[in-house]
């Protein structure tokens, strides 16, 4: 049996990393050692999550400090990107590409031959359940489909480290559950899965550990259980875009944890408040399968923002260690 | 077995060539490449029309010879002219309000046409047209269009669009990270993209050069055509023009590739390079060599003579400096391009993906 890699070769290490855009702070003095498993970077918009991910993957270069991903750096892209997959938030694609082209052409850049790229592309597309749409142009995809094809690209080369920037944005409840299962499968194989999210409730469901960011700094890091009780105290507000909001409202109170529901001002959605996000999403899966066309389910930022303020002011949420 | 970087370059070529050839925003490049073809095509058609008309006139006025045509002088009467040349091939009479009568008669021997204007029955004006082109003059005109329009504008702006788009276009489209997240060295990516741009521009512009030359040759009458091809080295001219076109794509391509990586604003870059290339003729010798046009002009097969009365801006472009020997010109251009591409490969390693500030 092969010996396990030395501990420093299995960590994502950031040593005193800072990034400034001229005078503007991106992130400052970040020190992290991230072990395998699902790690969530959480924080409000503008807190530096994407900057940190771009720094880890070499799309940005640190103004100060150093970064190593399992002993590799982006300065050696041939090794680094065979082991790292990054699903960015950039919602743009080479012109005229179908979903299949997008994944296949990316794999050709690895230097693999046609047969291998084709096989890997279809495998990745199947894992995100997009086979039927794979031959259609990406320009005609919905937001959720575009998110999934980016995810397929990120996992297509079977990376050891998977980095995902807001990967659940725009996904319907069913796909959301499947995607979370995929992350769990990856982390179960001893890989790194780093997910950014501004939705604490989402993180609660999927993460082994959380890094809480605010204004470019890490304000807390640790086990997820520490923030769970705080979340339960603060009902989460969710906007559900669907074809029949009134019908959905009549079904939504099946859950004891839903405390409020109102039809959105434009009549095309329903705003609800729930104390148990996990249970709520499971219920949404059932509803989506029973005749109501659910387009998107997205937490409303204002509420999340107030929860961050609460957690950050309170010193990082229970069990997390303040950095 | 191919090394991985070769397979990666071929993957980049596969992606980029399609974009370079068929970019909807770049269709005007085909129009630029087509303009000289249209000019020579138009000229050819005009010459054919003139030749056909002369032939018709010659048939309508039999017995007319070149000597007889040239013997007509001002002041001759209609009767005298008719006595020498016979009945005109075509005629028209116009009487003005003041009673003055003008007659317009045309005669042709098939190669030369004389249009004679009579005023009140006497030859007032004579105009002579020849069916055959002036070989010498047309060769210089071809060289002029090639140097002043094709090299300095069509290829220049065509390369600017294609090569600046390789990186700057992707930044504007927010799609460059697609490459930067693949296990491909960035210098290999630069070379792959550069080759893709080079293939696209070389094919488009060299095909246009060949088409221009072909029409140029076809528009001559058989005698002049033989003279051009056999005595005036017509085929070696073609080789030179195609070579200069390919080298222009190579040189300007490298400059605009680097500009797309180093500089954000393409308009400032284009204006700066255009001015630098335009004033090349009046620069000191050392500076003159840091330009693409210096080497290209040295390789052009036909010198354009400077004539008096040429407007200053055109004169600036046409200044004939001490040309470099062909081998020096080719090697100089290759060295310049290699140096610029090398700088690009160094710079790209430090490039960051930060679309919001790059726009």
XYZ file of C-alpha atoms in Angstrom:
682
model
C 0.000 0.000 0.000
C 1.318 3.453 -0.890
C 2.280 5.642 2.029
C -0.038 8.620 2.627
C 1.394 11.950 1.475
C 3.131 14.108 4.100
C 0.617 16.296 5.924
C 1.819 19.522 4.254
C 1.263 17.890 0.840
C -2.392 17.328 1.648
C -3.128 20.886 2.789
C -4.016 24.056 0.972
C -1.743 26.547 2.671
C -1.960 30.309 2.551
C 0.817 32.125 4.351
C 0.271 35.771 5.179
C -1.484 36.359 1.863
C -2.631 39.869 0.973
C -4.022 41.245 -2.243
C -4.492 44.932 -3.000
C -6.000 46.388 -6.162
C -4.046 49.597 -6.092
C -5.280 51.262 -2.928
C -8.253 48.934 -2.567
C -8.025 45.950 -0.263
C -8.955 42.568 -1.698
C -7.892 40.304 1.157
C -5.417 40.946 3.949
C -3.080 38.790 6.009
C -4.759 35.486 5.290
C -3.216 32.479 7.033
C -4.954 29.188 6.379
C -4.196 25.483 6.300
C -7.199 23.762 4.756
C -7.419 19.967 5.124
C -9.321 17.675 2.729
C -13.114 17.684 2.986
C -15.747 20.287 2.193
C -14.677 23.744 3.278
C -16.955 26.708 2.806
C -15.822 30.267 2.397
C -18.710 32.305 3.675
C -19.231 35.997 3.781
C -21.331 38.804 2.442
C -20.843 40.095 -1.110
C -17.526 41.912 -1.349
C -15.972 40.106 1.601
C -13.112 38.687 -0.507
C -14.262 35.103 -1.152
C -13.802 35.225 -4.928
C -10.522 37.091 -4.577
C -9.261 34.349 -2.272
C -10.309 31.626 -4.718
C -8.718 33.478 -7.632
C -5.535 33.786 -5.602
C -5.507 30.061 -4.819
C -5.914 29.205 -8.508
C -3.400 31.766 -9.792
C -5.908 33.928 -11.673
C -4.686 36.652 -9.315
C -1.240 36.992 -7.835
C -0.801 37.913 -4.190
C 0.655 41.294 -3.387
C 2.286 39.608 -0.372
C 2.578 36.080 0.953
C 2.610 32.638 -0.626
C 0.111 29.936 -1.546
C 0.571 26.201 -2.010
C -2.108 23.717 -2.969
C -1.056 20.232 -1.858
C 2.556 21.238 -2.492
C 1.782 22.709 -5.955
C 1.664 26.287 -7.200
C 0.009 27.800 -10.300
C 3.483 28.800 -11.513
C 3.672 25.230 -12.771
C 0.287 25.107 -14.518
C 0.951 21.754 -16.174
C 0.981 20.008 -12.796
C -1.283 22.387 -10.908
C -4.316 22.375 -13.184
C -4.233 18.614 -13.730
C -4.991 18.431 -10.013
C -7.178 21.471 -9.497
C -10.593 22.200 -10.971
C -12.109 25.658 -10.573
C -15.740 26.446 -11.278
C -15.700 30.237 -11.535
C -18.568 32.678 -11.335
C -17.632 34.132 -14.731
C -20.752 33.489 -16.755
C -19.166 33.791 -20.194
C -18.120 31.215 -22.741
C -16.246 30.977 -26.016
C -18.709 32.070 -28.706
C -20.835 29.484 -30.466
C -19.941 26.653 -28.089
C -22.342 23.885 -27.201
C -22.183 22.456 -23.698
C -20.241 19.479 -25.020
C -17.772 21.699 -26.949
C -17.131 23.673 -23.789
C -16.039 20.634 -21.792
C -14.419 18.733 -24.676
C -12.290 21.654 -25.895
C -11.121 22.348 -22.353
C -9.959 18.734 -22.051
C -8.106 18.947 -25.387
C -5.936 21.626 -23.768
C -4.625 18.899 -21.463
C -2.969 17.299 -24.495
C -5.214 14.235 -24.415
C -6.411 12.585 -27.610
C -9.925 12.808 -29.019
C -11.205 9.502 -27.625
C -10.091 10.229 -24.081
C -11.456 13.787 -24.145
C -14.757 12.578 -25.547
C -15.101 9.907 -22.871
C -14.201 12.283 -20.036
C -16.461 15.033 -21.385
C -19.518 12.769 -21.516
C -18.750 11.351 -18.072
C -18.612 14.854 -16.568
C -21.746 15.958 -18.441
C -23.586 12.894 -17.193
C -22.548 13.637 -13.618
C -24.303 17.003 -13.810
C -27.276 15.515 -15.681
C -26.901 17.630 -18.793
C -26.589 15.008 -21.552
C -29.809 15.973 -23.304
C -28.817 19.631 -23.530
C -25.136 19.007 -24.266
C -25.478 19.461 -28.010
C -27.306 22.779 -27.666
C -25.526 26.146 -27.724
C -24.679 27.440 -24.237
C -26.116 30.825 -25.241
C -29.565 29.199 -25.032
C -29.026 27.632 -21.597
C -30.828 28.728 -18.451
C -28.768 30.107 -15.573
C -28.882 26.767 -13.787
C -27.746 24.864 -16.883
C -24.838 27.250 -17.366
C -23.881 26.704 -13.747
C -23.968 22.943 -14.289
C -21.893 22.995 -17.466
C -19.248 25.045 -15.643
C -19.304 22.443 -12.898
C -18.903 19.694 -15.510
C -15.863 21.499 -16.873
C -14.353 21.810 -13.392
C -14.732 18.101 -12.591
C -14.046 16.745 -16.092
C -10.378 15.953 -15.404
C -11.120 14.340 -12.041
C -9.191 16.860 -9.919
C -7.860 16.295 -6.391
C -8.908 19.806 -5.453
C -12.234 21.235 -6.508
C -12.829 24.937 -6.019
C -16.333 26.262 -6.608
C -17.449 29.866 -6.540
C -21.130 30.081 -5.542
C -21.861 26.713 -7.222
C -25.467 26.428 -6.057
C -26.571 29.782 -7.436
C -29.484 29.457 -9.817
C -29.992 25.720 -9.356
C -33.477 24.337 -8.859
C -34.059 22.285 -5.685
C -33.659 18.900 -7.359
C -30.393 19.753 -9.063
C -29.206 21.490 -5.900
C -29.610 18.226 -3.982
C -27.818 16.247 -6.694
C -24.983 18.767 -6.796
C -24.540 18.649 -3.048
C -24.413 14.860 -3.275
C -21.664 15.214 -5.871
C -19.622 17.428 -3.516
C -20.057 14.894 -0.738
C -18.914 12.112 -3.055
C -15.790 14.082 -3.925
C -14.941 14.865 -0.317
C -15.688 11.267 0.658
C -12.818 10.225 -1.594
C -10.433 12.335 0.480
C -10.368 15.310 -1.894
C -10.589 19.009 -1.194
C -13.853 20.715 -2.038
C -13.795 24.445 -1.399
C -17.077 26.227 -1.869
C -17.815 29.900 -1.593
C -21.242 31.033 -0.627
C -22.921 34.052 0.809
C -25.697 31.833 2.127
C -24.937 30.530 5.574
C -27.908 28.188 5.598
C -26.624 26.473 2.469
C -23.191 26.064 3.997
C -24.766 24.532 7.073
C -26.067 21.637 4.986
C -22.905 20.724 3.127
C -19.760 21.808 4.927
C -17.297 20.054 7.192
C -15.709 23.366 8.055
C -16.381 27.031 7.523
C -14.196 30.039 6.952
C -16.115 33.215 7.630
C -14.862 36.295 5.783
C -15.666 39.956 6.104
C -14.119 42.955 4.333
C -11.100 40.988 3.161
C -10.286 39.421 6.520
C -10.976 35.997 7.993
C -13.125 36.645 11.031
C -13.738 33.058 12.051
C -12.911 29.528 11.010
C -13.855 26.162 12.393
C -16.482 23.444 12.520
C -19.876 24.204 11.091
C -21.818 23.074 14.148
C -20.832 26.256 15.918
C -22.953 28.517 13.754
C -25.934 26.219 13.425
C -27.697 27.380 16.575
C -27.282 31.003 15.569
C -28.821 30.240 12.196
C -31.836 28.613 13.770
C -32.482 31.772 15.752
C -32.600 33.838 12.581
C -35.218 32.740 10.031
C -33.822 32.596 6.533
C -35.674 34.501 3.821
C -35.927 32.767 0.452
C -37.325 33.965 -2.874
C -38.881 31.187 -4.964
C -39.448 32.053 -8.619
C -42.263 29.851 -9.960
C -45.258 29.813 -12.295
C -47.988 29.671 -9.593
C -46.925 31.503 -6.409
C -50.409 31.429 -4.854
C -50.635 27.646 -5.252
C -47.163 27.313 -3.803
C -48.099 29.517 -0.819
C -50.974 27.211 0.013
C -48.584 24.229 0.114
C -45.684 25.890 1.851
C -47.133 25.847 5.371
C -46.926 22.039 5.367
C -43.621 22.793 7.001
C -43.737 23.769 10.663
C -40.556 25.758 10.214
C -41.985 28.192 7.659
C -42.906 31.275 9.651
C -44.002 33.652 6.899
C -44.932 33.599 3.186
C -45.936 36.413 0.833
C -46.301 36.755 -2.932
C -43.490 38.828 -4.422
C -44.374 42.307 -5.675
C -44.029 41.342 -9.351
C -46.376 38.357 -8.933
C -43.801 35.922 -10.294
C -42.530 34.494 -7.048
C -43.009 33.818 -3.377
C -41.008 35.204 -0.442
C -40.882 32.864 2.546
C -39.104 32.767 5.926
C -37.984 29.440 7.366
C -36.102 28.326 10.464
C -34.902 25.068 8.920
C -33.315 25.408 5.524
C -32.539 21.691 5.226
C -36.127 20.656 5.731
C -37.357 23.479 3.527
C -35.228 22.407 0.542
C -36.404 18.802 0.892
C -39.973 20.040 0.842
C -39.227 22.143 -2.244
C -37.989 18.999 -4.006
C -41.345 17.362 -3.369
C -43.267 20.408 -4.537
C -41.150 20.728 -7.678
C -42.020 17.158 -8.546
C -45.740 17.774 -8.065
C -46.757 20.116 -10.825
C -45.505 23.567 -9.770
C -42.777 24.802 -12.111
C -40.014 26.120 -9.841
C -37.529 28.207 -11.770
C -35.105 29.278 -9.026
C -34.788 29.196 -5.268
C -32.504 31.927 -3.933
C -31.923 33.305 -0.457
C -32.591 37.010 -0.127
C -29.393 38.871 0.591
C -30.705 41.404 3.079
C -31.526 38.768 5.641
C -28.237 36.995 5.214
C -26.451 40.282 5.601
C -28.095 40.906 8.957
C -27.101 37.431 10.094
C -23.489 38.065 9.114
C -23.540 41.277 11.037
C -24.850 39.388 14.009
C -22.247 36.635 13.736
C -19.353 38.916 13.009
C -20.196 41.373 15.760
C -20.716 38.475 18.117
C -17.209 37.215 17.603
C -17.503 34.566 14.978
C -20.321 32.276 15.853
C -19.927 29.910 18.687
C -17.517 27.131 17.976
C -15.393 28.915 15.387
C -11.911 30.053 16.323
C -11.330 33.736 15.863
C -8.339 34.476 13.630
C 5.429 10.733 -30.266
C 4.337 14.364 -30.043
C 5.304 16.181 -26.875
C 2.364 17.458 -24.830
C 3.008 21.099 -25.710
C 2.643 20.338 -29.410
C -0.737 18.703 -28.775
C -1.707 21.703 -26.672
C -0.707 24.129 -29.435
C -2.811 22.129 -31.859
C -5.757 22.292 -29.402
C -5.356 26.080 -29.145
C -5.138 26.351 -32.948
C -8.327 24.311 -33.264
C -10.153 26.720 -30.979
C -8.675 29.961 -32.251
C -8.578 29.518 -36.020
C -12.345 29.269 -36.232
C -12.676 32.435 -34.153
C -10.080 34.314 -36.226
C -11.608 33.346 -39.563
C -15.269 33.659 -38.768
C -15.556 36.338 -36.059
C -18.716 38.248 -36.958
C -17.105 41.473 -35.760
C -14.172 40.830 -38.103
C -15.979 40.394 -41.400
C -14.733 43.829 -42.478
C -11.250 42.327 -42.770
C -12.452 40.370 -45.786
C -13.747 43.617 -47.260
C -10.361 45.301 -46.678
C -8.610 42.387 -48.368
C -11.091 42.539 -51.227
C -10.773 46.275 -52.013
C -7.601 46.021 -54.203
C -9.090 42.979 -55.937
C -12.167 45.061 -56.721
C -10.014 47.972 -57.940
C -8.100 45.751 -60.373
C -11.256 43.872 -61.294
C -12.974 47.177 -62.115
C -9.972 48.365 -64.113
C -9.923 45.098 -66.056
C -13.612 45.417 -66.922
C -13.186 49.038 -68.071
C -10.283 48.008 -70.292
C -12.277 45.124 -71.750
C -15.207 47.424 -72.461
C -12.887 49.902 -74.188
C -11.310 47.151 -76.293
C -14.709 45.813 -77.340
C -15.915 49.289 -78.282
C -12.783 49.898 -80.319
C -13.283 46.623 -82.103
C -16.872 47.620 -82.961
C -15.714 51.032 -84.181
C -12.979 49.443 -86.296
C -15.538 47.191 -87.961
C -17.788 50.201 -88.657
C -14.985 52.214 -90.226
C -13.012 49.803 -92.444
C -9.772 50.918 -94.026
C -8.764 53.097 -91.083
C -5.127 52.686 -90.076
C -3.104 54.139 -87.242
C -1.167 56.336 -89.684
C -4.376 57.718 -91.141
C -5.763 58.379 -87.644
C -2.646 60.255 -86.594
C -2.624 62.296 -89.807
C -5.725 64.236 -88.740
C -4.781 67.727 -87.526
C -6.614 70.662 -85.983
C -8.324 72.969 -88.467
C -9.139 70.285 -91.039
C -12.657 70.339 -92.419
C -15.217 67.573 -92.173
C -14.800 66.896 -95.871
C -11.003 66.570 -95.539
C -11.333 64.212 -92.623
C -13.948 62.146 -94.404
C -11.699 61.984 -97.448
C -8.897 60.394 -95.369
C -10.847 58.224 -92.920
C -14.172 57.690 -94.643
C -17.509 57.610 -92.855
C -17.115 57.779 -89.036
C -17.860 54.720 -86.855
C -20.077 56.902 -84.713
C -21.169 60.504 -85.020
C -23.229 63.015 -83.109
C -24.190 66.616 -83.871
C -25.113 69.266 -81.336
C -26.228 72.813 -82.202
C -25.988 75.413 -79.452
C -28.505 78.253 -78.938
C -26.063 80.746 -80.451
C -26.075 78.652 -83.658
C -22.628 77.101 -83.222
C -22.607 73.543 -84.497
C -20.474 70.826 -82.849
C -19.866 67.428 -84.448
C -18.336 64.509 -82.557
C -16.887 61.772 -84.782
C -15.171 58.555 -83.679
C -12.783 56.358 -85.695
C -10.800 53.319 -84.633
C -8.335 50.843 -86.127
C -8.973 48.329 -83.315
C -6.041 49.403 -81.145
C -6.290 53.188 -81.229
C -9.414 55.334 -81.139
C -9.592 58.993 -82.169
C -12.460 61.150 -81.000
C -12.655 64.243 -83.198
C -14.589 67.364 -82.231
C -15.585 69.760 -85.050
C -16.703 73.312 -84.451
C -18.533 74.894 -87.311
C -17.092 72.303 -89.697
C -13.413 72.463 -88.608
C -11.471 70.141 -86.277
C -11.275 71.853 -82.917
C -10.063 69.057 -80.602
C -8.537 65.580 -80.963
C -8.570 62.907 -78.291
C -6.666 59.622 -78.589
C -7.337 56.381 -76.641
C -5.287 53.199 -76.716
C -6.666 49.725 -76.069
C -3.417 48.425 -74.667
C -2.358 49.265 -71.083
C 0.852 50.991 -70.289
C 2.889 48.154 -68.771
C 5.356 50.385 -66.987
C 2.706 52.699 -65.578
C 0.406 49.882 -64.441
C 3.261 48.052 -62.708
C 4.008 51.170 -60.674
C 0.296 51.661 -59.914
C 0.114 48.058 -58.668
C 3.144 48.671 -56.448
C 1.566 51.910 -55.180
C -1.728 50.276 -54.233
C 0.161 47.414 -52.603
C 2.466 49.613 -50.531
C 0.221 52.507 -49.638
C -3.138 50.840 -49.233
C -2.610 47.126 -48.814
C 0.422 47.016 -46.533
C -0.125 50.188 -44.568
C -3.886 50.035 -44.140
C -5.532 46.720 -45.058
C -2.986 44.332 -43.561
C -2.167 46.756 -40.736
C -5.769 47.090 -39.527
C -6.621 43.460 -40.337
C -3.730 42.248 -38.171
C -4.628 44.782 -35.505
C -8.108 43.318 -35.175
C -7.147 39.658 -35.330
C -4.082 39.729 -33.098
C -5.299 42.221 -30.505
C -8.456 40.159 -30.163
C -6.446 37.067 -29.246
C -6.054 38.277 -25.660
C -7.718 41.695 -25.303
C -10.872 40.438 -27.023
C -11.073 37.521 -24.609
C -10.646 39.850 -21.659
C -13.499 41.998 -22.955
C -15.598 38.859 -23.497
C -14.598 37.631 -20.005
C -13.530 34.269 -21.339
C -9.735 34.247 -20.960
C -9.901 32.254 -17.707
C -10.994 29.264 -19.839
C -7.364 28.957 -20.967
C -5.770 30.098 -17.727
C -7.442 27.261 -15.807
C -6.100 24.571 -18.137
C -2.754 22.836 -17.568
C -1.095 24.690 -20.403
C 1.956 26.898 -19.955
C 1.068 30.477 -20.710
C 3.981 30.901 -23.114
C 2.693 27.870 -25.039
C -0.733 29.517 -25.095
C 0.765 32.724 -26.538
C 2.535 30.782 -29.277
C -0.628 28.785 -30.070
C -2.778 31.887 -30.315
C -0.144 33.743 -32.354
C 0.070 30.864 -34.832
C -3.729 30.790 -35.139
C -3.803 34.529 -35.912
C -0.934 34.097 -38.338
C -2.656 31.285 -40.226
C -5.894 33.271 -40.517
C -4.346 36.579 -41.632
C -1.795 34.952 -43.950
C -4.449 32.904 -45.714
C -6.851 35.860 -46.085
C -4.285 38.424 -47.222
C -2.067 36.135 -49.322
C -5.098 34.856 -51.225
C -6.074 38.462 -51.858
C -2.534 39.263 -53.086
C -2.662 36.301 -55.489
C -6.114 37.382 -56.717
C -4.939 40.988 -57.222
C -1.893 39.856 -59.198
C -3.924 37.401 -61.300
C -6.435 40.063 -62.304
C -3.582 42.512 -62.868
C -1.963 40.060 -65.299
C -5.239 39.162 -66.997
C -6.099 42.789 -67.698
C -3.094 43.138 -70.045
C -3.420 42.370 -73.736
C -1.454 39.228 -74.736
C 1.615 41.163 -75.892
C 1.968 43.157 -72.694
C 1.124 40.080 -70.628
C 3.986 38.113 -72.180
C 6.290 41.073 -71.738
C 5.354 41.346 -68.045
C 5.633 37.656 -67.277
C 8.783 36.898 -69.272
C 10.816 40.088 -69.483
C 9.650 41.957 -66.389
C 9.826 38.933 -64.038
C 6.098 38.885 -63.379
C 6.198 35.592 -61.500
C 9.031 36.713 -59.260
C 6.968 39.836 -58.514
C 4.121 37.560 -57.433
C 6.436 35.590 -55.154
C 7.799 38.800 -53.657
C 4.353 40.292 -53.060
C 3.056 37.083 -51.449
C 6.209 36.839 -49.325
C 5.928 40.482 -48.243
C 2.252 39.901 -47.381
C 3.087 36.886 -45.214
C 5.940 38.748 -43.526
C 3.652 41.737 -42.918
C 1.197 39.436 -41.103
C 4.093 37.978 -39.127
C 5.497 41.382 -38.167
C 2.320 43.335 -37.503
C 0.844 40.224 -35.881
C 3.612 40.086 -33.293
C 3.323 43.818 -32.581
C -0.441 43.687 -32.039
C -0.256 40.434 -30.080
C 2.093 42.167 -27.639
C -0.075 45.287 -27.633
C -3.138 43.188 -26.760
C -1.309 41.792 -23.759
C 0.505 44.925 -22.606
C -1.881 47.771 -23.363
C -5.559 48.165 -22.547
C -6.692 50.695 -25.135
C -6.454 49.364 -28.699
C -7.114 52.757 -30.305
C -4.118 54.398 -28.660
C -1.967 51.434 -29.677
C -3.174 51.490 -33.281
C -2.653 55.238 -33.597
C 0.831 55.083 -32.079
C 1.986 52.201 -34.288
C 0.402 53.784 -37.370
C 2.184 57.095 -36.791
C 5.470 55.338 -36.028
C 5.241 53.301 -39.225
C 4.220 56.348 -41.281
C 7.165 58.527 -40.242
C 9.592 55.654 -40.681
C 11.172 57.281 -43.742
C 12.312 60.370 -41.848
C 13.575 58.597 -38.723
C 17.276 58.184 -37.947
C 18.736 54.942 -39.339
C 18.870 53.149 -35.966
C 15.237 53.887 -35.119
C 14.097 53.101 -38.645
C 15.029 49.472 -38.101
C 12.614 49.159 -35.176
C 9.634 49.060 -37.461
C 7.913 46.561 -39.675
C 7.430 48.752 -42.749
C 11.180 49.405 -43.109
C 11.833 45.723 -43.823
C 8.686 45.256 -45.896
C 9.487 48.198 -48.180
C 12.955 46.796 -48.695
C 11.441 43.586 -50.011
C 8.902 45.124 -52.386
C 9.915 44.316 -55.984
C 8.976 47.650 -57.594
C 10.295 51.045 -56.497
C 7.752 53.837 -56.571
C 9.360 56.914 -58.178
C 8.711 60.178 -56.343
C 7.070 62.731 -58.572
C 6.960 66.452 -58.069
C 3.717 67.861 -56.771
C 2.940 64.855 -54.574
C 1.025 66.056 -51.458
C 3.216 66.119 -48.276
C 1.385 63.328 -46.377
C 1.773 60.942 -49.321
C 5.364 62.077 -49.845
C 6.075 61.175 -46.225
C 4.846 57.637 -46.844
C 6.745 57.327 -50.093
C 10.136 58.523 -48.871
C 12.627 56.038 -50.247
C 15.273 55.399 -47.672
C 18.301 53.186 -47.944
C 16.677 49.798 -48.366
C 18.018 46.815 -46.456
C 19.346 43.886 -48.534
C 16.658 41.156 -48.878
C 18.337 38.663 -46.561
C 18.831 41.352 -43.902
C 15.209 42.456 -44.332
C 13.836 38.941 -43.902
C 16.082 38.082 -40.960
C 15.489 41.507 -39.394
C 11.741 41.068 -39.559
C 11.925 37.519 -38.185
C 14.175 38.706 -35.352
C 11.894 41.660 -34.575
C 8.816 39.401 -34.513
C 10.543 36.753 -32.382
C 11.678 39.397 -29.901
C 8.180 40.876 -29.605
C 6.541 37.439 -29.197
C 9.164 36.573 -26.567
C 8.313 39.738 -24.611
C 4.643 38.705 -24.818
C 5.394 35.258 -23.404
C 7.218 36.855 -20.457
C 4.482 39.381 -19.778
C 1.628 36.882 -19.981
C 3.037 34.980 -17.004
C 2.208 37.940 -14.779
C -1.206 38.588 -16.295
C -4.139 38.458 -13.889
C -7.783 37.795 -14.589
C -9.530 40.853 -13.282
C -12.234 41.551 -15.806
C -13.917 44.342 -13.858
C -10.851 46.587 -13.934
C -9.641 45.477 -17.358
C -12.766 46.630 -19.142
